[in-house]
Amino acid sequence: MIRKICIYSMLTLMLVAGAGCTNMSNTQQGVASGAVIGGLGGAGIAAISGGSPGWGALAGAGAGALVGGIVGNQQDNYYRY
């Protein structure tokens, strides 16, 4: 029961946080979405492989934010108006 509450709370938080990305640059959106996607992926991979989901989420969020920021910055530089 507690696990379901945590999962639904995290999903709700991600949806609310995603709605606030409307006035952000591509770099900022890339960092935010990369961190969320990387954190979820890292936690999932760590849980499946028997590691610590917390450390997996932390490592995944850091890597996702870095890659998302780089890609978003490239988009900002390429699509200048």
C-alpha positions as MATLAB code, in Angstrom:
seq = 'MIRKICIYSMLTLMLVAGAGCTNMSNTQQGVASGAVIGGLGGAGIAAISGGSPGWGALAGAGAGALVGGIVGNQQDNYYRY';
ca = [
       0.000    0.000    0.000;
       2.787    2.423    0.928;
       4.593    1.535   -2.288;
       1.538    2.415   -4.403;
       1.210    5.756   -2.634;
       4.874    6.531   -3.303;
       4.600    5.581   -6.970;
       1.457    7.659   -7.524;
       2.985   10.588   -5.659;
       6.100   10.468   -7.835;
       4.044   10.288  -11.031;
       1.908   13.231   -9.935;
       4.991   15.250   -9.055;
       6.535   14.539  -12.466;
       3.371   15.635  -14.269;
       3.140   18.863  -12.272;
       6.837   19.585  -12.776;
       6.528   18.902  -16.494;
       3.772   21.485  -16.823;
       6.166   24.194  -15.617;
       8.509   23.758  -18.593;
       6.589   26.029  -20.959;
       8.778   29.147  -20.609;
      12.137   27.401  -20.487;
      14.888   27.330  -23.078;
      15.775   24.068  -24.780;
      18.840   23.781  -22.550;
      16.784   24.124  -19.370;
      14.157   21.698  -20.635;
      16.866   19.223  -21.593;
      18.465   19.353  -18.156;
      15.145   18.933  -16.354;
      13.738   16.163  -18.513;
      17.105   14.418  -18.767;
      17.420   14.362  -14.991;
      13.944   12.903  -14.532;
      14.300   10.286  -17.256;
      17.838    9.402  -16.183;
      16.818    9.141  -12.545;
      13.960    6.790  -13.317;
      16.099    4.720  -15.652;
      18.976    4.559  -13.196;
      16.728    3.520  -10.334;
      15.084    0.861  -12.470;
      18.347   -0.591  -13.723;
      19.842   -0.588  -10.224;
      16.771   -2.294   -8.777;
      16.781   -4.972  -11.475;
      20.506   -5.645  -11.149;
      20.346   -5.892   -7.357;
      22.022   -2.573   -6.573;
      20.762    0.372   -4.585;
      17.920    2.178   -6.397;
      18.799    5.413   -4.605;
      22.354    5.465   -5.893;
      21.159    4.357   -9.317;
      18.668    7.214   -9.419;
      21.338    9.683   -8.348;
      23.815    8.516  -10.981;
      21.135    8.340  -13.668;
      19.833   11.813  -12.852;
      23.317   13.287  -13.056;
      24.097   11.608  -16.358;
      20.671   12.443  -17.775;
      20.941   16.096  -16.774;
      24.372   16.338  -18.388;
      23.299   14.728  -21.659;
      19.992   16.619  -21.727;
      21.764   19.927  -21.162;
      24.236   19.259  -23.959;
      21.511   18.270  -26.414;
      19.310   21.215  -25.413;
      22.206   23.636  -25.786;
      22.920   22.294  -29.263;
      19.265   22.815  -30.169;
      19.352   26.373  -28.817;
      22.428   27.134  -30.908;
      21.044   25.490  -34.051;
      17.513   26.922  -33.941;
      18.303   30.562  -33.263;
      15.665   32.824  -34.719;
];
